[in-house]
Amino acid sequence: DAMVIQNPRYQVTQFGKPVTLSCSQTLNHNVMYWYQQKSSQAPKLLFHYYDKDFNNEADTPDNFQSRRPNTSFCFLDIRSPGLGDAAMYLCATSRYPRGQGAHEQYFGPGTRLTVT
Amino acid sequence: SQQGEEDPQALSIQEGENATMNCSYKTSINNLQWYRQNSGRGLVHLILIRSNEREKHSGRLRVTLDTSKKSSSLLITASRAADTASYFCALYGSGNTGKLIFGQGTTLQVKP
């Protein structure tokens, strides 16, 4: 089945130790998103790729970086995790032909990040 | 704020009852979407309603949109224990950015 896959599902890292979360998709969607979601809060968009074009949200900390080496894969790098970065990180994809409005987003199961 | 505001924040009902959740917003929209999130999981898309539509149905789900009042509602009929989840409205603005802005969500508990 076509899907969005996130690995690992649970990640524990130490304060200040770089960590990478991965996302892959078999939907062949052109847009990929990374969200941060803290307990009982709305998902907060960190950045998204429209094809290869990277779009960073204005309030996303510099500590968060992303890479999209090809259509199928996208990575979230947290360079120096702090305790406040503990959260669920959600990857999503969408098919978005420019000028036609956003279609629905397909989410992965998320990666729960713990910072010790 | 572009974010939708959801009401109520939490809702507890008995199995078989209907559940209604509301979403109000302040900006103009291209479409509005509803998502469900089971505890500790990713979000699942439920329904997309465009700004020129007033009502959409999908199984036991009914979504209405009133652009004059800038509000939408999600009705789940004949609820089941498996409907227990958080429900989020998400706005796609008219700015054609490809981004959704999610509301804070309504937590629904359906008691068997």
Coordinates of N, CA and C in Angstrom, one line a residue:
Chain A
D1 N 0.8 -1.2 0.0 CA 0.0 0.0 0.0 C 0.9 1.2 0.0
A2 N 0.5 2.2 -0.8 CA 1.2 3.5 -0.8 C 1.0 4.1 0.6
M3 N 2.1 4.7 1.1 CA 2.1 5.2 2.4 C 3.3 6.2 2.7
V4 N 3.2 6.8 3.9 CA 4.2 7.6 4.4 C 4.9 6.9 5.6
I5 N 6.2 6.7 5.6 CA 6.8 5.9 6.6 C 7.8 6.8 7.3
Q6 N 7.8 6.7 8.7 CA 8.7 7.4 9.5 C 9.6 6.5 10.3
N7 N 10.8 6.7 10.4 CA 11.8 6.0 11.2 C 12.7 6.9 11.9
P8 N 13.0 6.5 13.2 CA 12.4 5.5 14.0 C 11.1 6.0 14.5
R9 N 10.3 5.1 15.1 CA 9.0 5.6 15.7 C 9.3 6.3 17.1
Y10 N 10.3 5.8 17.7 CA 10.7 6.4 19.0 C 12.2 6.7 18.9
Q11 N 12.6 7.9 19.4 CA 14.0 8.2 19.3 C 14.4 8.9 20.6
V12 N 15.4 8.4 21.3 CA 15.9 9.1 22.5 C 17.3 9.6 22.2
T13 N 17.5 10.9 22.5 CA 18.8 11.5 22.3 C 19.2 12.3 23.5
Q14 N 20.5 12.6 23.6 CA 21.0 13.4 24.7 C 20.9 14.8 24.4
F15 N 20.8 15.6 25.4 CA 20.9 17.1 25.2 C 22.1 17.5 24.4
G16 N 21.9 18.2 23.3 CA 23.0 18.7 22.5 C 23.5 17.7 21.5
K17 N 23.1 16.4 21.5 CA 23.6 15.4 20.5 C 22.7 15.4 19.3
P18 N 23.4 15.7 18.1 CA 22.6 15.8 16.9 C 21.8 14.5 16.6
V19 N 20.6 14.7 16.1 CA 19.7 13.6 15.7 C 19.1 13.8 14.4
T20 N 18.9 12.7 13.7 CA 18.2 12.8 12.3 C 17.0 11.9 12.3
L21 N 15.9 12.5 11.9 CA 14.6 11.7 11.7 C 14.4 11.6 10.2
S22 N 13.9 10.4 9.8 CA 13.7 10.2 8.4 C 12.2 9.9 8.1
C23 N 11.9 10.3 6.8 CA 10.6 10.1 6.3 C 10.7 9.6 4.8
S24 N 9.9 8.6 4.5 CA 9.9 8.2 3.1 C 8.4 8.0 2.7
Q25 N 8.2 8.2 1.4 CA 6.8 8.0 0.9 C 6.8 7.3 -0.4
T26 N 5.7 6.5 -0.6 CA 5.6 5.8 -1.9 C 4.4 6.4 -2.7
L27 N 4.0 7.6 -2.3 CA 2.8 8.2 -3.0 C 3.2 9.0 -4.2
N28 N 4.5 9.3 -4.3 CA 5.0 10.1 -5.4 C 4.4 11.5 -5.3
H29 N 4.2 12.0 -4.1 CA 3.7 13.3 -4.0 C 4.9 14.3 -4.1
N30 N 4.5 15.5 -4.6 CA 5.6 16.5 -4.8 C 5.9 17.4 -3.6
V31 N 5.0 17.4 -2.6 CA 5.2 18.2 -1.5 C 5.4 17.3 -0.2
M32 N 6.4 17.7 0.6 CA 6.6 17.0 1.8 C 6.8 18.0 3.0
Y33 N 6.2 17.7 4.1 CA 6.1 18.6 5.2 C 6.7 18.0 6.5
W34 N 7.2 18.8 7.3 CA 7.6 18.4 8.7 C 6.9 19.3 9.7
Y35 N 6.2 18.6 10.6 CA 5.5 19.3 11.7 C 6.1 18.9 13.0
Q36 N 6.0 19.8 14.0 CA 6.3 19.4 15.4 C 5.0 19.5 16.1
Q37 N 4.7 18.5 17.0 CA 3.5 18.5 17.7 C 3.8 18.2 19.2
K38 N 3.5 19.1 20.1 CA 3.7 18.9 21.5 C 2.4 18.5 22.1
S39 N 2.4 17.9 23.3 CA 1.3 17.3 23.9 C 0.1 18.2 23.9
S40 N -1.1 17.7 23.4 CA -2.3 18.4 23.4 C -2.3 19.7 22.6
Q41 N -1.4 19.8 21.7 CA -1.3 21.0 20.9 C -1.5 20.7 19.4
A42 N -1.8 21.7 18.6 CA -1.9 21.6 17.2 C -0.5 21.3 16.5
P43 N -0.5 20.5 15.5 CA 0.8 20.4 14.7 C 1.2 21.7 14.2
K44 N 2.5 22.0 14.4 CA 3.1 23.2 14.0 C 4.1 23.0 12.9
L45 N 3.8 23.6 11.7 CA 4.6 23.4 10.5 C 6.0 24.0 10.8
L46 N 7.0 23.2 10.5 CA 8.4 23.6 10.6 C 8.9 24.1 9.3
F47 N 8.7 23.3 8.2 CA 9.1 23.7 6.9 C 8.5 22.7 5.9
H48 N 8.5 23.0 4.6 CA 8.1 22.1 3.6 C 8.8 22.2 2.3
Y49 N 8.9 21.2 1.6 CA 9.5 21.2 0.3 C 8.4 21.1 -0.8
Y50 N 8.4 22.0 -1.7 CA 7.6 21.9 -2.9 C 8.6 21.5 -4.0
D51 N 8.5 20.2 -4.4 CA 9.5 19.6 -5.2 C 10.8 19.8 -4.5
K52 N 11.8 20.4 -5.1 CA 13.1 20.6 -4.5 C 13.2 22.0 -3.8
D53 N 12.2 22.8 -3.9 CA 12.2 24.1 -3.3 C 11.9 24.0 -1.8
F54 N 12.8 24.5 -1.0 CA 12.7 24.5 0.5 C 12.0 25.7 1.0
N55 N 11.0 25.5 1.8 CA 10.3 26.7 2.4 C 10.3 26.6 3.9
N56 N 11.0 27.5 4.5 CA 11.2 27.5 6.0 C 10.1 28.4 6.6
E57 N 9.5 28.0 7.7 CA 8.6 28.9 8.4 C 9.5 29.9 9.2
A58 N 9.0 31.1 9.3 CA 9.7 32.2 9.9 C 10.1 31.9 11.3
D59 N 9.3 31.2 12.0 CA 9.6 31.0 13.5 C 10.2 29.6 13.7
T60 N 10.7 28.9 12.7 CA 11.4 27.7 12.9 C 12.8 28.0 13.3
P61 N 13.2 27.4 14.5 CA 14.6 27.7 15.0 C 15.7 27.2 14.0
D62 N 16.8 27.9 14.0 CA 17.9 27.5 13.1 C 18.5 26.1 13.5
N63 N 18.2 25.7 14.7 CA 18.6 24.4 15.1 C 18.0 23.2 14.3
F64 N 16.9 23.5 13.6 CA 16.2 22.6 12.8 C 16.6 22.8 11.3
Q65 N 17.0 21.7 10.7 CA 17.4 21.7 9.3 C 16.7 20.5 8.6
S66 N 16.6 20.6 7.3 CA 16.0 19.5 6.5 C 16.7 19.3 5.2
R67 N 16.6 18.0 4.8 CA 17.2 17.6 3.5 C 16.2 16.8 2.7
R68 N 16.1 17.0 1.4 CA 15.3 16.1 0.6 C 16.1 15.7 -0.6
P69 N 16.8 14.6 -0.5 CA 17.7 14.2 -1.6 C 17.0 13.7 -2.8
N70 N 15.8 13.2 -2.7 CA 15.0 12.8 -3.9 C 13.5 12.9 -3.5
T71 N 12.6 12.6 -4.5 CA 11.2 12.8 -4.3 C 10.7 11.9 -3.1
S72 N 11.3 10.8 -2.9 CA 10.8 9.8 -1.9 C 11.2 10.1 -0.4
F73 N 12.3 10.7 -0.2 CA 12.9 10.8 1.1 C 13.0 12.2 1.6
C74 N 12.8 12.4 2.9 CA 13.0 13.7 3.5 C 13.5 13.5 4.9
F75 N 14.5 14.3 5.3 CA 15.1 14.2 6.6 C 14.9 15.4 7.5
L76 N 14.8 15.2 8.7 CA 14.8 16.3 9.7 C 16.0 16.2 10.6
D77 N 16.9 17.2 10.6 CA 18.1 17.2 11.4 C 17.9 18.2 12.5
I78 N 18.1 17.8 13.7 CA 18.1 18.7 14.9 C 19.6 18.7 15.3
R79 N 20.2 19.9 15.2 CA 21.6 20.0 15.3 C 22.1 19.9 16.8
S80 N 21.3 20.5 17.7 CA 21.7 20.5 19.1 C 20.4 20.5 19.9
P81 N 19.8 19.3 20.0 CA 18.5 19.2 20.7 C 18.5 19.7 22.1
G82 N 17.5 20.5 22.4 CA 17.3 20.9 23.8 C 16.1 20.2 24.4
L83 N 15.9 20.4 25.7 CA 14.8 19.7 26.4 C 13.5 20.2 25.7
G84 N 13.4 21.4 25.3 CA 12.2 21.9 24.7 C 11.9 21.3 23.3
D85 N 12.8 20.6 22.7 CA 12.5 20.0 21.4 C 11.9 18.6 21.5
A86 N 11.7 18.1 22.7 CA 11.0 16.9 22.9 C 9.6 17.0 22.4
A87 N 9.2 16.2 21.5 CA 7.9 16.3 20.9 C 7.6 15.1 19.9
M88 N 6.5 15.1 19.3 CA 6.2 14.2 18.2 C 6.5 15.0 17.0
Y89 N 7.3 14.3 16.1 CA 7.6 15.0 14.8 C 6.8 14.2 13.7
L90 N 6.0 14.9 13.0 CA 5.2 14.3 11.9 C 5.6 14.7 10.6
C91 N 5.7 13.8 9.7 CA 6.0 14.0 8.3 C 4.7 13.8 7.5
A92 N 4.5 14.7 6.5 CA 3.3 14.6 5.7 C 3.6 14.8 4.3
T93 N 2.8 14.3 3.4 CA 3.0 14.6 1.9 C 1.7 15.1 1.4
S94 N 1.8 15.7 0.2 CA 0.6 16.2 -0.5 C 0.9 16.3 -2.0
R95 N -0.2 16.1 -2.7 CA -0.1 16.4 -4.2 C -0.6 17.8 -4.4
Y96 N 0.2 18.7 -4.9 CA -0.2 20.1 -4.9 C 0.2 20.7 -6.2
P97 N -0.7 20.6 -7.2 CA -0.4 21.3 -8.5 C -0.5 22.8 -8.2
R98 N 0.4 23.6 -8.6 CA 0.4 25.0 -8.3 C -0.8 25.6 -8.9
G99 N -1.4 26.5 -8.1 CA -2.6 27.2 -8.5 C -3.9 26.5 -8.4
Q100 N -3.9 25.3 -7.9 CA -5.1 24.6 -7.8 C -5.6 24.4 -6.3
G101 N -4.9 25.0 -5.4 CA -5.3 24.8 -4.0 C -4.8 23.5 -3.4
A102 N -4.6 23.5 -2.1 CA -4.0 22.4 -1.4 C -4.9 21.2 -1.4
H103 N -4.4 20.1 -1.7 CA -5.1 18.8 -1.5 C -4.9 18.3 -0.1
E104 N -5.5 17.2 0.2 CA -5.3 16.7 1.6 C -3.9 16.2 1.8
Q105 N -3.5 16.2 3.0 CA -2.2 15.7 3.4 C -2.2 14.3 4.0
Y106 N -1.2 13.6 3.7 CA -1.1 12.2 4.2 C 0.0 12.1 5.2
F107 N -0.3 11.7 6.4 CA 0.7 11.8 7.5 C 1.3 10.4 7.7
G108 N 2.6 10.4 8.2 CA 3.2 9.3 8.7 C 2.8 9.1 10.2
P109 N 3.2 8.0 10.8 CA 2.8 7.7 12.2 C 3.5 8.6 13.2
G110 N 4.5 9.3 12.8 CA 5.3 10.2 13.7 C 6.4 9.5 14.3
T111 N 7.4 10.4 14.8 CA 8.5 9.9 15.6 C 8.5 10.7 16.9
R112 N 8.4 9.9 18.0 CA 8.4 10.5 19.3 C 9.8 10.7 19.8
L113 N 10.2 12.0 19.9 CA 11.6 12.3 20.3 C 11.6 12.7 21.8
T114 N 12.5 12.0 22.5 CA 12.8 12.3 23.9 C 14.2 12.8 24.0
V115 N 14.4 13.9 24.8 CA 15.7 14.4 25.0 C 16.0 14.3 26.5
T116 N 17.2 13.6 26.7 CA 17.5 13.4 28.1 C 18.7 14.3 28.5
Chain B
S1 N -4.9 36.0 14.0 CA -4.3 34.7 13.8 C -5.0 33.9 12.7
Q2 N -4.3 33.2 11.9 CA -4.9 32.4 10.8 C -5.4 31.1 11.3
Q3 N -5.1 30.8 12.5 CA -5.5 29.4 13.0 C -6.9 29.4 13.3
G4 N -7.5 28.2 13.0 CA -8.9 27.9 13.4 C -9.0 27.7 14.9
E5 N -10.1 28.2 15.4 CA -10.4 28.0 16.8 C -11.5 26.9 16.9
E6 N -11.2 25.9 17.7 CA -12.2 24.8 17.8 C -12.9 24.8 19.1
D7 N -14.1 24.3 19.0 CA -15.0 24.4 20.2 C -15.9 23.1 20.1
P8 N -16.1 22.3 21.1 CA -15.4 22.5 22.4 C -14.0 22.0 22.4
Q9 N -13.2 22.2 23.4 CA -11.9 21.6 23.5 C -12.0 20.1 23.8
A10 N -13.0 19.8 24.6 CA -13.1 18.3 24.9 C -14.6 18.0 24.9
L11 N -14.9 16.8 24.5 CA -16.3 16.3 24.4 C -16.4 14.9 24.8
S12 N -17.3 14.6 25.7 CA -17.5 13.2 26.2 C -18.9 12.8 26.0
I13 N -19.1 11.7 25.2 CA -20.5 11.3 24.9 C -20.6 9.8 25.1
Q14 N -21.8 9.3 25.0 CA -22.1 7.8 25.1 C -22.1 7.3 23.6
E15 N -21.7 6.0 23.5 CA -21.8 5.4 22.2 C -23.2 5.5 21.7
G16 N -23.3 5.8 20.4 CA -24.6 5.9 19.8 C -25.1 7.3 19.6
E17 N -24.6 8.2 20.5 CA -24.9 9.6 20.4 C -24.2 10.3 19.2
N18 N -24.7 11.5 18.9 CA -24.0 12.3 17.9 C -23.0 13.2 18.5
A19 N -21.9 13.5 17.8 CA -20.9 14.5 18.3 C -20.8 15.6 17.3
T20 N -20.8 16.8 17.8 CA -20.6 18.0 16.9 C -19.4 18.8 17.4
M21 N -18.6 19.1 16.5 CA -17.4 19.9 16.8 C -17.4 21.1 15.8
N22 N -17.0 22.3 16.3 CA -17.1 23.5 15.5 C -15.7 24.1 15.4
C23 N -15.5 24.8 14.2 CA -14.3 25.5 13.9 C -14.6 26.8 13.4
S24 N -14.0 27.9 14.0 CA -14.2 29.2 13.5 C -12.9 29.8 13.1
Y25 N -12.9 30.7 12.2 CA -11.6 31.3 11.7 C -11.9 32.7 11.3
K26 N -10.8 33.4 10.9 CA -10.9 34.8 10.7 C -10.4 35.2 9.3
T27 N -9.7 34.4 8.6 CA -9.2 34.8 7.3 C -10.1 34.2 6.2
S28 N -9.8 34.6 5.0 CA -10.5 34.0 3.8 C -9.8 32.6 3.5
I29 N -10.5 31.7 3.1 CA -10.0 30.4 2.8 C -10.3 29.9 1.4
N30 N -9.4 29.0 1.0 CA -9.6 28.2 -0.3 C -10.4 27.0 0.0
N31 N -9.9 26.3 1.1 CA -10.7 25.1 1.5 C -10.4 24.9 3.0
L32 N -11.2 24.0 3.6 CA -11.1 23.7 5.0 C -11.1 22.2 5.1
Q33 N -10.2 21.6 5.9 CA -10.1 20.2 6.0 C -10.2 19.7 7.5
W34 N -10.7 18.6 7.7 CA -10.8 17.9 9.0 C -10.0 16.7 9.0
Y35 N -9.3 16.5 10.1 CA -8.4 15.4 10.4 C -8.7 14.8 11.7
R36 N -8.4 13.5 11.8 CA -8.5 12.8 13.1 C -7.1 12.3 13.5
Q37 N -6.9 12.3 14.8 CA -5.6 11.8 15.3 C -5.9 10.9 16.5
N38 N -5.6 9.6 16.4 CA -5.7 8.7 17.5 C -4.4 9.0 18.4
S39 N -4.5 8.7 19.6 CA -3.5 9.0 20.6 C -2.1 8.4 20.2
G40 N -1.1 9.3 20.1 CA 0.2 8.9 19.8 C 0.4 8.5 18.3
R41 N -0.5 8.8 17.4 CA -0.4 8.5 16.0 C -0.4 9.7 15.1
G42 N -0.2 9.4 13.9 CA -0.3 10.5 12.9 C -1.7 10.9 12.6
L43 N -1.9 12.0 11.8 CA -3.2 12.5 11.5 C -3.8 11.8 10.3
V44 N -5.1 11.6 10.2 CA -5.7 11.0 9.1 C -6.7 11.9 8.5
H45 N -6.7 12.2 7.3 CA -7.6 13.1 6.6 C -9.0 12.5 6.6
L46 N -10.0 13.4 6.9 CA -11.4 12.9 6.9 C -12.1 13.5 5.7
I47 N -12.2 14.8 5.7 CA -13.0 15.5 4.6 C -12.3 16.8 4.3
L48 N -12.4 17.2 3.0 CA -12.0 18.5 2.5 C -13.3 19.2 2.0
I49 N -13.5 20.4 2.4 CA -14.6 21.1 1.8 C -14.1 22.5 1.3
R50 N -14.5 22.8 0.1 CA -14.0 24.0 -0.6 C -14.9 25.2 -0.2
S51 N -14.3 26.3 -0.5 CA -15.0 27.6 0.0 C -16.3 27.8 -0.7
N52 N -16.5 27.1 -1.9 CA -17.8 27.3 -2.6 C -18.8 26.2 -2.3
E53 N -18.4 25.3 -1.4 CA -19.3 24.2 -1.0 C -19.9 24.5 0.4
R54 N -21.1 24.0 0.7 CA -21.8 24.3 1.9 C -21.8 23.0 2.8
E55 N -21.8 21.9 2.2 CA -22.0 20.7 3.0 C -21.4 19.5 2.2
K56 N -20.7 18.6 3.0 CA -20.2 17.3 2.4 C -20.4 16.2 3.4
H57 N -20.6 15.0 2.8 CA -20.9 13.8 3.6 C -19.8 12.8 3.3
S58 N -19.5 12.0 4.3 CA -18.6 10.8 4.1 C -19.0 9.8 5.2
G59 N -19.7 8.8 4.8 CA -20.2 7.8 5.8 C -21.0 8.5 6.9
R60 N -20.5 8.3 8.1 CA -21.2 8.9 9.3 C -20.7 10.3 9.6
L61 N -19.9 10.9 8.7 CA -19.4 12.2 8.9 C -20.2 13.2 8.0
R62 N -20.5 14.4 8.6 CA -21.1 15.5 7.9 C -20.4 16.8 8.2
V63 N -19.9 17.4 7.2 CA -19.2 18.7 7.4 C -20.0 19.8 6.8
T64 N -20.2 20.9 7.5 CA -20.8 22.1 6.9 C -19.8 23.3 6.9
L65 N -20.0 24.2 6.0 CA -19.1 25.3 5.9 C -20.0 26.6 5.7
D66 N -19.9 27.6 6.5 CA -20.5 28.8 6.3 C -19.5 29.9 6.2
T67 N -19.2 30.3 5.0 CA -18.1 31.3 4.8 C -18.5 32.7 5.3
S68 N -19.8 33.0 5.3 CA -20.3 34.3 5.8 C -20.0 34.4 7.3
K69 N -20.1 33.3 8.0 CA -19.9 33.3 9.4 C -18.5 32.8 9.7
K70 N -17.7 32.4 8.7 CA -16.4 31.9 8.9 C -16.4 30.8 9.9
S71 N -17.2 29.8 9.7 CA -17.3 28.7 10.6 C -17.6 27.4 9.9
S72 N -17.1 26.3 10.5 CA -17.4 25.0 10.0 C -17.8 24.1 11.1
S73 N -18.5 23.0 10.8 CA -18.8 22.1 11.9 C -18.6 20.7 11.3
L74 N -18.2 19.8 12.2 CA -18.1 18.4 11.9 C -19.1 17.6 12.8
L75 N -19.9 16.8 12.2 CA -20.9 16.0 12.9 C -20.6 14.6 12.7
I76 N -20.4 13.8 13.7 CA -20.3 12.4 13.7 C -21.5 11.8 14.2
T77 N -22.2 11.0 13.4 CA -23.5 10.4 13.8 C -23.3 9.0 14.3
A78 N -24.1 8.6 15.2 CA -24.1 7.3 15.8 C -22.7 6.9 16.2
S79 N -22.1 7.6 17.1 CA -20.7 7.5 17.4 C -20.4 6.1 18.0
R80 N -19.2 5.7 17.8 CA -18.6 4.4 18.3 C -17.4 4.7 19.2
A81 N -17.1 3.7 20.0 CA -15.9 3.8 20.9 C -14.7 4.1 20.1
A82 N -14.6 3.5 18.9 CA -13.5 3.7 18.0 C -13.3 5.1 17.5
D83 N -14.4 5.9 17.6 CA -14.3 7.3 17.2 C -13.5 8.2 18.2
T84 N -13.2 7.6 19.3 CA -12.4 8.3 20.4 C -11.1 8.7 19.8
A85 N -10.8 10.1 19.7 CA -9.6 10.6 19.1 C -9.7 12.1 19.2
S86 N -8.6 12.8 18.7 CA -8.7 14.2 18.6 C -9.0 14.6 17.2
Y87 N -9.8 15.6 17.0 CA -10.2 16.1 15.7 C -9.7 17.5 15.5
F88 N -9.1 17.7 14.3 CA -8.5 19.0 14.0 C -9.1 19.6 12.7
C89 N -9.5 20.8 12.8 CA -9.7 21.5 11.5 C -8.5 22.2 11.0
A90 N -8.3 22.3 9.7 CA -7.1 22.8 9.1 C -7.6 23.7 8.0
L91 N -7.0 24.9 8.0 CA -7.4 25.9 7.0 C -6.3 26.0 5.9
Y92 N -6.8 26.0 4.7 CA -5.9 26.4 3.5 C -6.4 27.8 3.1
G93 N -5.5 28.7 3.3 CA -5.8 30.1 3.0 C -5.9 30.4 1.5
S94 N -6.3 31.6 1.1 CA -6.5 31.9 -0.3 C -5.1 32.4 -0.9
G95 N -4.1 32.4 -0.1 CA -2.8 32.8 -0.6 C -2.0 31.8 -1.4
N96 N -2.6 30.6 -1.6 CA -1.9 29.6 -2.5 C -0.5 29.3 -2.0
T97 N -0.3 29.1 -0.8 CA 1.0 28.7 -0.3 C 1.3 27.2 -0.2
G98 N 0.2 26.4 -0.3 CA 0.4 25.0 -0.1 C 0.4 24.6 1.4
K99 N 0.2 25.5 2.3 CA 0.3 25.2 3.7 C -1.0 25.1 4.4
L100 N -1.2 24.2 5.3 CA -2.4 24.1 6.1 C -2.0 24.7 7.5
I101 N -3.0 25.4 8.1 CA -2.8 25.8 9.5 C -3.9 25.1 10.3
F102 N -3.4 24.4 11.3 CA -4.2 23.5 12.1 C -4.8 24.2 13.3
G103 N -6.0 23.9 13.7 CA -6.6 24.4 14.9 C -6.1 23.6 16.1
Q104 N -6.5 24.0 17.3 CA -6.0 23.3 18.5 C -6.6 21.9 18.7
G105 N -7.7 21.7 18.1 CA -8.3 20.4 18.1 C -9.4 20.2 19.2
T106 N -10.3 19.3 19.0 CA -11.3 18.8 19.9 C -11.0 17.4 20.3
T107 N -10.9 17.1 21.6 CA -10.7 15.7 22.0 C -12.0 15.1 22.3
L108 N -12.3 14.1 21.6 CA -13.6 13.4 21.7 C -13.4 12.0 22.4
Q109 N -14.2 11.8 23.4 CA -14.2 10.5 24.1 C -15.6 9.9 24.0
V110 N -15.7 8.7 23.4 CA -16.9 8.0 23.2 C -16.9 6.8 24.2
K111 N -17.8 6.9 25.1 CA -17.9 5.8 26.2 C -18.7 4.7 25.7
P112 N -18.2 3.5 25.8 CA -19.0 2.3 25.4 C -20.2 2.0 26.3

